[in-house]
């Protein structure tokens, strides 16, 4: 009896490469949006009345932040440090991996 032949194994780049890059870019963009939403909620929902009780109000747009600096130098209403790190790091990863995924996708399509 003869054995059925199996097709030859594919060689070359795996088609899942760009999909994984897109997945990392999308996941980090979702994390960026979550960090932005947390910053926005804290700045404009939780600290909404902060300007009424403070003389020196400082506002920041990217990431959103409304803080009150007292005469002694204490700061009230600032975002947590890890939120800002998460905000900028996830944005950077989303841009880098999105650009890389786009470049790989275009290179594969040109082949």
PDB file of N, CA and C in Angstrom:
ATOM      1  N   UNK A   1       0.810  -1.161   0.000  1.00  0.00           N
ATOM      2  CA  UNK A   1       0.000   0.000   0.000  1.00  0.00           C
ATOM      3  C   UNK A   1       0.866   1.242   0.000  1.00  0.00           C
ATOM      4  N   UNK A   2       0.308   2.228  -0.587  1.00  0.00           N
ATOM      5  CA  UNK A   2       1.050   3.490  -0.636  1.00  0.00           C
ATOM      6  C   UNK A   2       0.521   4.428   0.441  1.00  0.00           C
ATOM      7  N   UNK A   3       1.412   5.166   0.964  1.00  0.00           N
ATOM      8  CA  UNK A   3       1.076   6.160   1.993  1.00  0.00           C
ATOM      9  C   UNK A   3       0.641   7.458   1.307  1.00  0.00           C
ATOM     10  N   UNK A   4      -0.376   8.142   1.836  1.00  0.00           N
ATOM     11  CA  UNK A   4      -0.744   9.430   1.243  1.00  0.00           C
ATOM     12  C   UNK A   4       0.367  10.437   1.475  1.00  0.00           C
ATOM     13  N   UNK A   5       0.609  11.209   0.490  1.00  0.00           N
ATOM     14  CA  UNK A   5       1.676  12.209   0.605  1.00  0.00           C
ATOM     15  C   UNK A   5       1.127  13.470   1.257  1.00  0.00           C
ATOM     16  N   UNK A   6       1.942  14.073   2.058  1.00  0.00           N
ATOM     17  CA  UNK A   6       1.550  15.328   2.705  1.00  0.00           C
ATOM     18  C   UNK A   6       2.156  16.480   1.928  1.00  0.00           C
ATOM     19  N   UNK A   7       1.482  17.595   1.897  1.00  0.00           N
ATOM     20  CA  UNK A   7       2.048  18.742   1.186  1.00  0.00           C
ATOM     21  C   UNK A   7       3.332  19.197   1.860  1.00  0.00           C
ATOM     22  N   UNK A   8       4.192  19.732   1.063  1.00  0.00           N
ATOM     23  CA  UNK A   8       5.477  20.207   1.580  1.00  0.00           C
ATOM     24  C   UNK A   8       5.236  21.351   2.570  1.00  0.00           C
ATOM     25  N   UNK A   9       6.069  21.385   3.579  1.00  0.00           N
ATOM     26  CA  UNK A   9       5.939  22.441   4.588  1.00  0.00           C
ATOM     27  C   UNK A   9       6.266  23.790   3.969  1.00  0.00           C
ATOM     28  N   UNK A  10       5.502  24.789   4.388  1.00  0.00           N
ATOM     29  CA  UNK A  10       5.746  26.147   3.883  1.00  0.00           C
ATOM     30  C   UNK A  10       7.021  26.689   4.486  1.00  0.00           C
ATOM     31  N   UNK A  11       7.738  27.348   3.673  1.00  0.00           N
ATOM     32  CA  UNK A  11       8.937  28.022   4.166  1.00  0.00           C
ATOM     33  C   UNK A  11       8.751  29.509   3.992  1.00  0.00           C
ATOM     34  N   UNK A  12       9.452  30.263   4.782  1.00  0.00           N
ATOM     35  CA  UNK A  12       9.333  31.720   4.673  1.00  0.00           C
ATOM     36  C   UNK A  12       8.689  32.306   5.913  1.00  0.00           C
ATOM     37  N   UNK A  13       8.283  33.552   5.792  1.00  0.00           N
ATOM     38  CA  UNK A  13       7.738  34.283   6.926  1.00  0.00           C
ATOM     39  C   UNK A  13       6.345  33.767   7.291  1.00  0.00           C
ATOM     40  N   UNK A  14       6.108  33.744   8.558  1.00  0.00           N
ATOM     41  CA  UNK A  14       4.801  33.339   9.051  1.00  0.00           C
ATOM     42  C   UNK A  14       3.804  34.471   8.843  1.00  0.00           C
ATOM     43  N   UNK A  15       2.604  34.161   8.401  1.00  0.00           N
ATOM     44  CA  UNK A  15       1.635  35.244   8.185  1.00  0.00           C
ATOM     45  C   UNK A  15       1.106  35.849   9.479  1.00  0.00           C
ATOM     46  N   UNK A  16       1.429  35.232  10.638  1.00  0.00           N
ATOM     47  CA  UNK A  16       0.920  35.769  11.890  1.00  0.00           C
ATOM     48  C   UNK A  16       1.764  36.930  12.417  1.00  0.00           C
ATOM     49  N   UNK A  17       2.916  37.186  11.837  1.00  0.00           N
ATOM     50  CA  UNK A  17       3.786  38.270  12.293  1.00  0.00           C
ATOM     51  C   UNK A  17       3.115  39.626  12.308  1.00  0.00           C
ATOM     52  N   UNK A  18       2.582  40.093  11.181  1.00  0.00           N
ATOM     53  CA  UNK A  18       1.910  41.387  11.206  1.00  0.00           C
ATOM     54  C   UNK A  18       0.674  41.396  12.100  1.00  0.00           C
ATOM     55  N   UNK A  19      -0.010  40.256  12.216  1.00  0.00           N
ATOM     56  CA  UNK A  19      -1.183  40.202  13.086  1.00  0.00           C
ATOM     57  C   UNK A  19      -0.780  40.411  14.540  1.00  0.00           C
ATOM     58  N   UNK A  20       0.336  39.841  14.932  1.00  0.00           N
ATOM     59  CA  UNK A  20       0.805  40.016  16.311  1.00  0.00           C
ATOM     60  C   UNK A  20       1.235  41.454  16.556  1.00  0.00           C
ATOM     61  N   UNK A  21       1.870  42.065  15.569  1.00  0.00           N
ATOM     62  CA  UNK A  21       2.257  43.468  15.702  1.00  0.00           C
ATOM     63  C   UNK A  21       1.024  44.358  15.823  1.00  0.00           C
ATOM     64  N   UNK A  22       0.012  44.088  15.002  1.00  0.00           N
ATOM     65  CA  UNK A  22      -1.235  44.848  15.089  1.00  0.00           C
ATOM     66  C   UNK A  22      -1.895  44.628  16.441  1.00  0.00           C
ATOM     67  N   UNK A  23      -1.796  43.411  16.964  1.00  0.00           N
ATOM     68  CA  UNK A  23      -2.384  43.111  18.269  1.00  0.00           C
ATOM     69  C   UNK A  23      -1.721  43.899  19.388  1.00  0.00           C
ATOM     70  N   UNK A  24      -0.385  43.978  19.352  1.00  0.00           N
ATOM     71  CA  UNK A  24       0.339  44.754  20.365  1.00  0.00           C
ATOM     72  C   UNK A  24       0.003  46.231  20.231  1.00  0.00           C
ATOM     73  N   UNK A  25      -0.043  46.730  19.009  1.00  0.00           N
ATOM     74  CA  UNK A  25      -0.376  48.143  18.787  1.00  0.00           C
ATOM     75  C   UNK A  25      -1.785  48.456  19.277  1.00  0.00           C
ATOM     76  N   UNK A  26      -2.728  47.576  18.993  1.00  0.00           N
ATOM     77  CA  UNK A  26      -4.106  47.794  19.420  1.00  0.00           C
ATOM     78  C   UNK A  26      -4.233  47.717  20.937  1.00  0.00           C
ATOM     79  N   UNK A  27      -3.595  46.729  21.551  1.00  0.00           N
ATOM     80  CA  UNK A  27      -3.665  46.581  23.003  1.00  0.00           C
ATOM     81  C   UNK A  27      -3.047  47.784  23.712  1.00  0.00           C
ATOM     82  N   UNK A  28      -1.919  48.254  23.234  1.00  0.00           N
ATOM     83  CA  UNK A  28      -1.298  49.407  23.881  1.00  0.00           C
ATOM     84  C   UNK A  28      -2.104  50.680  23.644  1.00  0.00           C
ATOM     85  N   UNK A  29      -2.783  50.776  22.508  1.00  0.00           N
ATOM     86  CA  UNK A  29      -3.649  51.931  22.278  1.00  0.00           C
ATOM     87  C   UNK A  29      -4.851  51.909  23.216  1.00  0.00           C
ATOM     88  N   UNK A  30      -5.379  50.721  23.494  1.00  0.00           N
ATOM     89  CA  UNK A  30      -6.483  50.587  24.445  1.00  0.00           C
ATOM     90  C   UNK A  30      -6.021  50.988  25.847  1.00  0.00           C
ATOM     91  N   UNK A  31      -4.810  50.586  26.223  1.00  0.00           N
ATOM     92  CA  UNK A  31      -4.256  50.984  27.525  1.00  0.00           C
ATOM     93  C   UNK A  31      -4.070  52.499  27.567  1.00  0.00           C
ATOM     94  N   UNK A  32      -3.593  53.079  26.466  1.00  0.00           N
ATOM     95  CA  UNK A  32      -3.449  54.541  26.394  1.00  0.00           C
ATOM     96  C   UNK A  32      -4.796  55.225  26.589  1.00  0.00           C
ATOM     97  N   UNK A  33      -5.831  54.735  25.924  1.00  0.00           N
ATOM     98  CA  UNK A  33      -7.161  55.336  26.067  1.00  0.00           C
ATOM     99  C   UNK A  33      -7.689  55.188  27.493  1.00  0.00           C
ATOM    100  N   UNK A  34      -7.412  54.057  28.136  1.00  0.00           N
ATOM    101  CA  UNK A  34      -7.848  53.865  29.521  1.00  0.00           C
ATOM    102  C   UNK A  34      -7.123  54.834  30.459  1.00  0.00           C
ATOM    103  N   UNK A  35      -5.817  55.014  30.266  1.00  0.00           N
ATOM    104  CA  UNK A  35      -5.068  55.961  31.096  1.00  0.00           C
ATOM    105  C   UNK A  35      -5.538  57.390  30.846  1.00  0.00           C
ATOM    106  N   UNK A  36      -5.838  57.709  29.596  1.00  0.00           N
ATOM    107  CA  UNK A  36      -6.359  59.037  29.277  1.00  0.00           C
ATOM    108  C   UNK A  36      -7.711  59.251  29.947  1.00  0.00           C
ATOM    109  N   UNK A  37      -8.570  58.229  29.903  1.00  0.00           N
ATOM    110  CA  UNK A  37      -9.896  58.341  30.517  1.00  0.00           C
ATOM    111  C   UNK A  37      -9.781  58.522  32.030  1.00  0.00           C
ATOM    112  N   UNK A  38      -8.884  57.778  32.670  1.00  0.00           N
ATOM    113  CA  UNK A  38      -8.683  57.943  34.109  1.00  0.00           C
ATOM    114  C   UNK A  38      -8.196  59.348  34.444  1.00  0.00           C
ATOM    115  N   UNK A  39      -7.268  59.863  33.654  1.00  0.00           N
ATOM    116  CA  UNK A  39      -6.765  61.221  33.880  1.00  0.00           C
ATOM    117  C   UNK A  39      -7.862  62.251  33.653  1.00  0.00           C
ATOM    118  N   UNK A  40      -8.664  62.068  32.624  1.00  0.00           N
ATOM    119  CA  UNK A  40      -9.723  63.014  32.314  1.00  0.00           C
ATOM    120  C   UNK A  40     -10.788  63.017  33.403  1.00  0.00           C
ATOM    121  N   UNK A  41     -11.164  61.819  33.865  1.00  0.00           N
ATOM    122  CA  UNK A  41     -12.170  61.717  34.919  1.00  0.00           C
ATOM    123  C   UNK A  41     -11.679  62.402  36.191  1.00  0.00           C
ATOM    124  N   UNK A  42     -10.412  62.165  36.535  1.00  0.00           N
ATOM    125  CA  UNK A  42      -9.882  62.793  37.741  1.00  0.00           C
ATOM    126  C   UNK A  42      -9.818  64.305  37.584  1.00  0.00           C
ATOM    127  N   UNK A  43      -9.433  64.788  36.417  1.00  0.00           N
ATOM    128  CA  UNK A  43      -9.268  66.224  36.216  1.00  0.00           C
ATOM    129  C   UNK A  43     -10.603  66.946  36.121  1.00  0.00           C
ATOM    130  N   UNK A  44     -11.561  66.389  35.397  1.00  0.00           N
ATOM    131  CA  UNK A  44     -12.778  67.133  35.095  1.00  0.00           C
ATOM    132  C   UNK A  44     -14.034  66.639  35.802  1.00  0.00           C
ATOM    133  N   UNK A  45     -13.970  65.509  36.489  1.00  0.00           N
ATOM    134  CA  UNK A  45     -15.125  65.041  37.254  1.00  0.00           C
ATOM    135  C   UNK A  45     -14.837  65.097  38.755  1.00  0.00           C
ATOM    136  N   UNK A  46     -13.725  64.519  39.163  1.00  0.00           N
ATOM    137  CA  UNK A  46     -13.394  64.493  40.586  1.00  0.00           C
ATOM    138  C   UNK A  46     -12.891  65.856  41.056  1.00  0.00           C
ATOM    139  N   UNK A  47     -11.979  66.466  40.314  1.00  0.00           N
ATOM    140  CA  UNK A  47     -11.403  67.748  40.712  1.00  0.00           C
ATOM    141  C   UNK A  47     -12.121  68.931  40.064  1.00  0.00           C
ATOM    142  N   UNK A  48     -13.384  68.752  39.740  1.00  0.00           N
ATOM    143  CA  UNK A  48     -14.139  69.803  39.069  1.00  0.00           C
ATOM    144  C   UNK A  48     -14.265  71.066  39.924  1.00  0.00           C
ATOM    145  N   UNK A  49     -14.442  70.912  41.226  1.00  0.00           N
ATOM    146  CA  UNK A  49     -14.602  72.078  42.092  1.00  0.00           C
ATOM    147  C   UNK A  49     -13.290  72.575  42.680  1.00  0.00           C
ATOM    148  N   UNK A  50     -12.176  71.977  42.311  1.00  0.00           N
ATOM    149  CA  UNK A  50     -10.868  72.383  42.825  1.00  0.00           C
ATOM    150  C   UNK A  50     -10.541  73.846  42.530  1.00  0.00           C
ATOM    151  N   UNK A  51     -10.828  74.392  41.345  1.00  0.00           N
ATOM    152  CA  UNK A  51     -10.526  75.806  41.098  1.00  0.00           C
ATOM    153  C   UNK A  51     -11.271  76.764  42.031  1.00  0.00           C
ATOM    154  N   UNK A  52     -12.415  76.378  42.566  1.00  0.00           N
ATOM    155  CA  UNK A  52     -13.157  77.244  43.472  1.00  0.00           C
ATOM    156  C   UNK A  52     -12.500  77.350  44.849  1.00  0.00           C
ATOM    157  N   UNK A  53     -11.733  76.356  45.243  1.00  0.00           N
ATOM    158  CA  UNK A  53     -11.133  76.320  46.575  1.00  0.00           C
ATOM    159  C   UNK A  53      -9.648  76.604  46.561  1.00  0.00           C
ATOM    160  N   UNK A  54      -9.106  77.015  45.435  1.00  0.00           N
ATOM    161  CA  UNK A  54      -7.664  77.164  45.326  1.00  0.00           C
ATOM    162  C   UNK A  54      -7.317  78.465  44.616  1.00  0.00           C
ATOM    163  N   UNK A  55      -6.240  79.071  45.044  1.00  0.00           N
ATOM    164  CA  UNK A  55      -5.810  80.304  44.404  1.00  0.00           C
ATOM    165  C   UNK A  55      -4.898  80.067  43.213  1.00  0.00           C
ATOM    166  N   UNK A  56      -4.018  79.050  43.293  1.00  0.00           N
ATOM    167  CA  UNK A  56      -3.041  78.774  42.237  1.00  0.00           C
ATOM    168  C   UNK A  56      -3.402  77.461  41.549  1.00  0.00           C
ATOM    169  N   UNK A  57      -4.265  77.545  40.537  1.00  0.00           N
ATOM    170  CA  UNK A  57      -4.693  76.359  39.800  1.00  0.00           C
ATOM    171  C   UNK A  57      -3.816  76.199  38.577  1.00  0.00           C
ATOM    172  N   UNK A  58      -3.344  74.986  38.389  1.00  0.00           N
ATOM    173  CA  UNK A  58      -2.519  74.682  37.203  1.00  0.00           C
ATOM    174  C   UNK A  58      -3.228  73.610  36.398  1.00  0.00           C
ATOM    175  N   UNK A  59      -3.331  73.861  35.128  1.00  0.00           N
ATOM    176  CA  UNK A  59      -4.012  72.924  34.222  1.00  0.00           C
ATOM    177  C   UNK A  59      -3.017  72.383  33.207  1.00  0.00           C
ATOM    178  N   UNK A  60      -3.184  71.118  32.908  1.00  0.00           N
ATOM    179  CA  UNK A  60      -2.351  70.448  31.920  1.00  0.00           C
ATOM    180  C   UNK A  60      -3.285  69.722  30.975  1.00  0.00           C
ATOM    181  N   UNK A  61      -2.994  69.791  29.682  1.00  0.00           N
ATOM    182  CA  UNK A  61      -3.895  69.219  28.687  1.00  0.00           C
ATOM    183  C   UNK A  61      -3.523  67.783  28.330  1.00  0.00           C
ATOM    184  N   UNK A  62      -2.251  67.466  28.254  1.00  0.00           N
ATOM    185  CA  UNK A  62      -1.819  66.151  27.773  1.00  0.00           C
ATOM    186  C   UNK A  62      -0.847  65.528  28.747  1.00  0.00           C
ATOM    187  N   UNK A  63      -1.190  64.658  29.603  1.00  0.00           N
ATOM    188  CA  UNK A  63      -2.492  64.132  29.965  1.00  0.00           C
ATOM    189  C   UNK A  63      -3.288  65.159  30.761  1.00  0.00           C
ATOM    190  N   UNK A  64      -4.604  65.071  30.723  1.00  0.00           N
ATOM    191  CA  UNK A  64      -5.417  66.060  31.417  1.00  0.00           C
ATOM    192  C   UNK A  64      -5.162  66.036  32.924  1.00  0.00           C
ATOM    193  N   UNK A  65      -5.001  67.233  33.470  1.00  0.00           N
ATOM    194  CA  UNK A  65      -4.727  67.323  34.902  1.00  0.00           C
ATOM    195  C   UNK A  65      -5.105  68.713  35.394  1.00  0.00           C
ATOM    196  N   UNK A  66      -5.771  68.781  36.533  1.00  0.00           N
ATOM    197  CA  UNK A  66      -6.081  70.037  37.202  1.00  0.00           C
ATOM    198  C   UNK A  66      -5.526  69.909  38.609  1.00  0.00           C
ATOM    199  N   UNK A  67      -4.555  70.764  38.956  1.00  0.00           N
ATOM    200  CA  UNK A  67      -3.918  70.684  40.265  1.00  0.00           C
ATOM    201  C   UNK A  67      -3.994  72.019  40.982  1.00  0.00           C
ATOM    202  N   UNK A  68      -3.880  71.948  42.278  1.00  0.00           N
ATOM    203  CA  UNK A  68      -3.868  73.128  43.128  1.00  0.00           C
ATOM    204  C   UNK A  68      -2.539  73.129  43.876  1.00  0.00           C
ATOM    205  N   UNK A  69      -1.798  74.217  43.762  1.00  0.00           N
ATOM    206  CA  UNK A  69      -0.527  74.350  44.465  1.00  0.00           C
ATOM    207  C   UNK A  69      -0.726  75.362  45.582  1.00  0.00           C
ATOM    208  N   UNK A  70      -0.509  74.917  46.811  1.00  0.00           N
ATOM    209  CA  UNK A  70      -0.682  75.817  47.955  1.00  0.00           C
ATOM    210  C   UNK A  70       0.580  76.640  48.172  1.00  0.00           C
ATOM    211  N   UNK A  71       0.488  77.599  49.077  1.00  0.00           N
ATOM    212  CA  UNK A  71       1.633  78.471  49.372  1.00  0.00           C
ATOM    213  C   UNK A  71       2.822  77.715  49.930  1.00  0.00           C
ATOM    214  N   UNK A  72       2.581  76.611  50.634  1.00  0.00           N
ATOM    215  CA  UNK A  72       3.679  75.827  51.210  1.00  0.00           C
ATOM    216  C   UNK A  72       4.314  74.887  50.196  1.00  0.00           C
ATOM    217  N   UNK A  73       3.751  74.805  49.005  1.00  0.00           N
ATOM    218  CA  UNK A  73       4.325  73.966  47.949  1.00  0.00           C
ATOM    219  C   UNK A  73       3.668  72.616  47.795  1.00  0.00           C
ATOM    220  N   UNK A  74       2.680  72.301  48.594  1.00  0.00           N
ATOM    221  CA  UNK A  74       2.000  71.018  48.439  1.00  0.00           C
ATOM    222  C   UNK A  74       1.060  71.063  47.240  1.00  0.00           C
ATOM    223  N   UNK A  75       0.974  69.942  46.572  1.00  0.00           N
ATOM    224  CA  UNK A  75       0.170  69.839  45.354  1.00  0.00           C
ATOM    225  C   UNK A  75      -1.015  68.917  45.627  1.00  0.00           C
ATOM    226  N   UNK A  76      -2.197  69.363  45.247  1.00  0.00           N
ATOM    227  CA  UNK A  76      -3.423  68.578  45.411  1.00  0.00           C
ATOM    228  C   UNK A  76      -4.043  68.331  44.043  1.00  0.00           C
ATOM    229  N   UNK A  77      -4.499  67.117  43.818  1.00  0.00           N
ATOM    230  CA  UNK A  77      -5.208  66.811  42.588  1.00  0.00           C
ATOM    231  C   UNK A  77      -4.355  66.309  41.446  1.00  0.00           C
ATOM    232  N   UNK A  78      -3.076  66.109  41.657  1.00  0.00           N
ATOM    233  CA  UNK A  78      -2.198  65.655  40.577  1.00  0.00           C
ATOM    234  C   UNK A  78      -2.463  64.181  40.264  1.00  0.00           C
ATOM    235  N   UNK A  79      -2.189  63.803  39.032  1.00  0.00           N
ATOM    236  CA  UNK A  79      -2.289  62.400  38.640  1.00  0.00           C
ATOM    237  C   UNK A  79      -1.205  61.600  39.333  1.00  0.00           C
ATOM    238  N   UNK A  80      -1.480  60.340  39.557  1.00  0.00           N
ATOM    239  CA  UNK A  80      -0.466  59.444  40.111  1.00  0.00           C
ATOM    240  C   UNK A  80       0.662  59.290  39.089  1.00  0.00           C
ATOM    241  N   UNK A  81       1.869  59.105  39.583  1.00  0.00           N
ATOM    242  CA  UNK A  81       3.025  58.976  38.692  1.00  0.00           C
ATOM    243  C   UNK A  81       2.907  57.809  37.736  1.00  0.00           C
ATOM    244  N   UNK A  82       2.360  56.698  38.232  1.00  0.00           N
ATOM    245  CA  UNK A  82       2.259  55.517  37.374  1.00  0.00           C
ATOM    246  C   UNK A  82       1.254  55.727  36.251  1.00  0.00           C
ATOM    247  N   UNK A  83       0.236  56.578  36.470  1.00  0.00           N
ATOM    248  CA  UNK A  83      -0.733  56.863  35.399  1.00  0.00           C
ATOM    249  C   UNK A  83      -0.043  57.618  34.265  1.00  0.00           C
ATOM    250  N   UNK A  84       0.791  58.591  34.623  1.00  0.00           N
ATOM    251  CA  UNK A  84       1.488  59.359  33.585  1.00  0.00           C
ATOM    252  C   UNK A  84       2.489  58.496  32.833  1.00  0.00           C
ATOM    253  N   UNK A  85       3.210  57.633  33.555  1.00  0.00           N
ATOM    254  CA  UNK A  85       4.151  56.722  32.892  1.00  0.00           C
ATOM    255  C   UNK A  85       3.390  55.784  31.961  1.00  0.00           C
ATOM    256  N   UNK A  86       2.284  55.230  32.442  1.00  0.00           N
ATOM    257  CA  UNK A  86       1.465  54.343  31.620  1.00  0.00           C
ATOM    258  C   UNK A  86       0.901  55.077  30.411  1.00  0.00           C
ATOM    259  N   UNK A  87       0.485  56.317  30.600  1.00  0.00           N
ATOM    260  CA  UNK A  87      -0.072  57.139  29.532  1.00  0.00           C
ATOM    261  C   UNK A  87       0.940  57.310  28.397  1.00  0.00           C
ATOM    262  N   UNK A  88       2.136  57.810  28.734  1.00  0.00           N
ATOM    263  CA  UNK A  88       3.135  58.082  27.700  1.00  0.00           C
ATOM    264  C   UNK A  88       3.769  56.809  27.137  1.00  0.00           C
ATOM    265  N   UNK A  89       4.000  55.806  27.987  1.00  0.00           N
ATOM    266  CA  UNK A  89       4.618  54.564  27.501  1.00  0.00           C
ATOM    267  C   UNK A  89       3.685  53.816  26.551  1.00  0.00           C
ATOM    268  N   UNK A  90       2.409  53.730  26.898  1.00  0.00           N
ATOM    269  CA  UNK A  90       1.479  53.012  26.019  1.00  0.00           C
ATOM    270  C   UNK A  90       1.262  53.767  24.712  1.00  0.00           C
ATOM    271  N   UNK A  91       1.265  55.089  24.767  1.00  0.00           N
ATOM    272  CA  UNK A  91       1.142  55.870  23.538  1.00  0.00           C
ATOM    273  C   UNK A  91       2.354  55.638  22.636  1.00  0.00           C
ATOM    274  N   UNK A  92       3.544  55.642  23.229  1.00  0.00           N
ATOM    275  CA  UNK A  92       4.774  55.410  22.457  1.00  0.00           C
ATOM    276  C   UNK A  92       4.784  54.017  21.834  1.00  0.00           C
ATOM    277  N   UNK A  93       4.423  53.008  22.619  1.00  0.00           N
ATOM    278  CA  UNK A  93       4.393  51.635  22.103  1.00  0.00           C
ATOM    279  C   UNK A  93       3.349  51.509  20.988  1.00  0.00           C
ATOM    280  N   UNK A  94       2.193  52.128  21.152  1.00  0.00           N
ATOM    281  CA  UNK A  94       1.154  52.059  20.120  1.00  0.00           C
ATOM    282  C   UNK A  94       1.631  52.678  18.817  1.00  0.00           C
ATOM    283  N   UNK A  95       2.295  53.819  18.897  1.00  0.00           N
ATOM    284  CA  UNK A  95       2.790  54.484  17.686  1.00  0.00           C
ATOM    285  C   UNK A  95       3.893  53.658  17.033  1.00  0.00           C
ATOM    286  N   UNK A  96       4.849  53.178  17.821  1.00  0.00           N
ATOM    287  CA  UNK A  96       5.963  52.413  17.255  1.00  0.00           C
ATOM    288  C   UNK A  96       5.500  51.097  16.637  1.00  0.00           C
ATOM    289  N   UNK A  97       4.696  50.337  17.374  1.00  0.00           N
ATOM    290  CA  UNK A  97       4.248  49.057  16.844  1.00  0.00           C
ATOM    291  C   UNK A  97       3.249  49.236  15.714  1.00  0.00           C
ATOM    292  N   UNK A  98       2.440  50.267  15.759  1.00  0.00           N
ATOM    293  CA  UNK A  98       1.524  50.545  14.652  1.00  0.00           C
ATOM    294  C   UNK A  98       2.273  50.883  13.378  1.00  0.00           C
ATOM    295  N   UNK A  99       3.306  51.700  13.507  1.00  0.00           N
ATOM    296  CA  UNK A  99       4.137  52.042  12.350  1.00  0.00           C
ATOM    297  C   UNK A  99       4.869  50.816  11.817  1.00  0.00           C
ATOM    298  N   UNK A 100       5.410  50.005  12.724  1.00  0.00           N
ATOM    299  CA  UNK A 100       6.112  48.791  12.315  1.00  0.00           C
ATOM    300  C   UNK A 100       5.159  47.812  11.633  1.00  0.00           C
ATOM    301  N   UNK A 101       3.977  47.644  12.194  1.00  0.00           N
ATOM    302  CA  UNK A 101       2.998  46.734  11.593  1.00  0.00           C
ATOM    303  C   UNK A 101       2.568  47.222  10.218  1.00  0.00           C
ATOM    304  N   UNK A 102       2.389  48.519  10.077  1.00  0.00           N
ATOM    305  CA  UNK A 102       2.022  49.080   8.780  1.00  0.00           C
ATOM    306  C   UNK A 102       3.139  48.860   7.759  1.00  0.00           C
ATOM    307  N   UNK A 103       4.390  49.058   8.179  1.00  0.00           N
ATOM    308  CA  UNK A 103       5.524  48.851   7.271  1.00  0.00           C
ATOM    309  C   UNK A 103       5.632  47.388   6.846  1.00  0.00           C
ATOM    310  N   UNK A 104       5.459  46.463   7.789  1.00  0.00           N
ATOM    311  CA  UNK A 104       5.533  45.039   7.459  1.00  0.00           C
ATOM    312  C   UNK A 104       4.380  44.640   6.544  1.00  0.00           C
ATOM    313  N   UNK A 105       3.200  45.133   6.829  1.00  0.00           N
ATOM    314  CA  UNK A 105       2.042  44.813   5.997  1.00  0.00           C
ATOM    315  C   UNK A 105       2.232  45.322   4.573  1.00  0.00           C
ATOM    316  N   UNK A 106       2.736  46.531   4.425  1.00  0.00           N
ATOM    317  CA  UNK A 106       2.962  47.078   3.087  1.00  0.00           C
ATOM    318  C   UNK A 106       4.074  46.321   2.360  1.00  0.00           C
ATOM    319  N   UNK A 107       5.099  45.902   3.087  1.00  0.00           N
ATOM    320  CA  UNK A 107       6.186  45.145   2.457  1.00  0.00           C
ATOM    321  C   UNK A 107       5.700  43.780   1.980  1.00  0.00           C
ATOM    322  N   UNK A 108       4.841  43.142   2.763  1.00  0.00           N
ATOM    323  CA  UNK A 108       4.304  41.833   2.363  1.00  0.00           C
ATOM    324  C   UNK A 108       3.389  41.971   1.155  1.00  0.00           C
ATOM    325  N   UNK A 109       2.609  43.028   1.117  1.00  0.00           N
ATOM    326  CA  UNK A 109       1.698  43.224  -0.019  1.00  0.00           C
ATOM    327  C   UNK A 109       2.420  43.573  -1.300  1.00  0.00           C
ATOM    328  N   UNK A 110       3.572  44.164  -1.190  1.00  0.00           N
ATOM    329  CA  UNK A 110       4.349  44.532  -2.403  1.00  0.00           C
ATOM    330  C   UNK A 110       5.035  43.327  -3.008  1.00  0.00           C
ATOM    331  N   UNK A 111       5.214  42.280  -2.240  1.00  0.00           N
ATOM    332  CA  UNK A 111       5.894  41.084  -2.750  1.00  0.00           C
ATOM    333  C   UNK A 111       5.165  40.448  -3.828  1.00  0.00           C
TER     334      UNK A 111
END
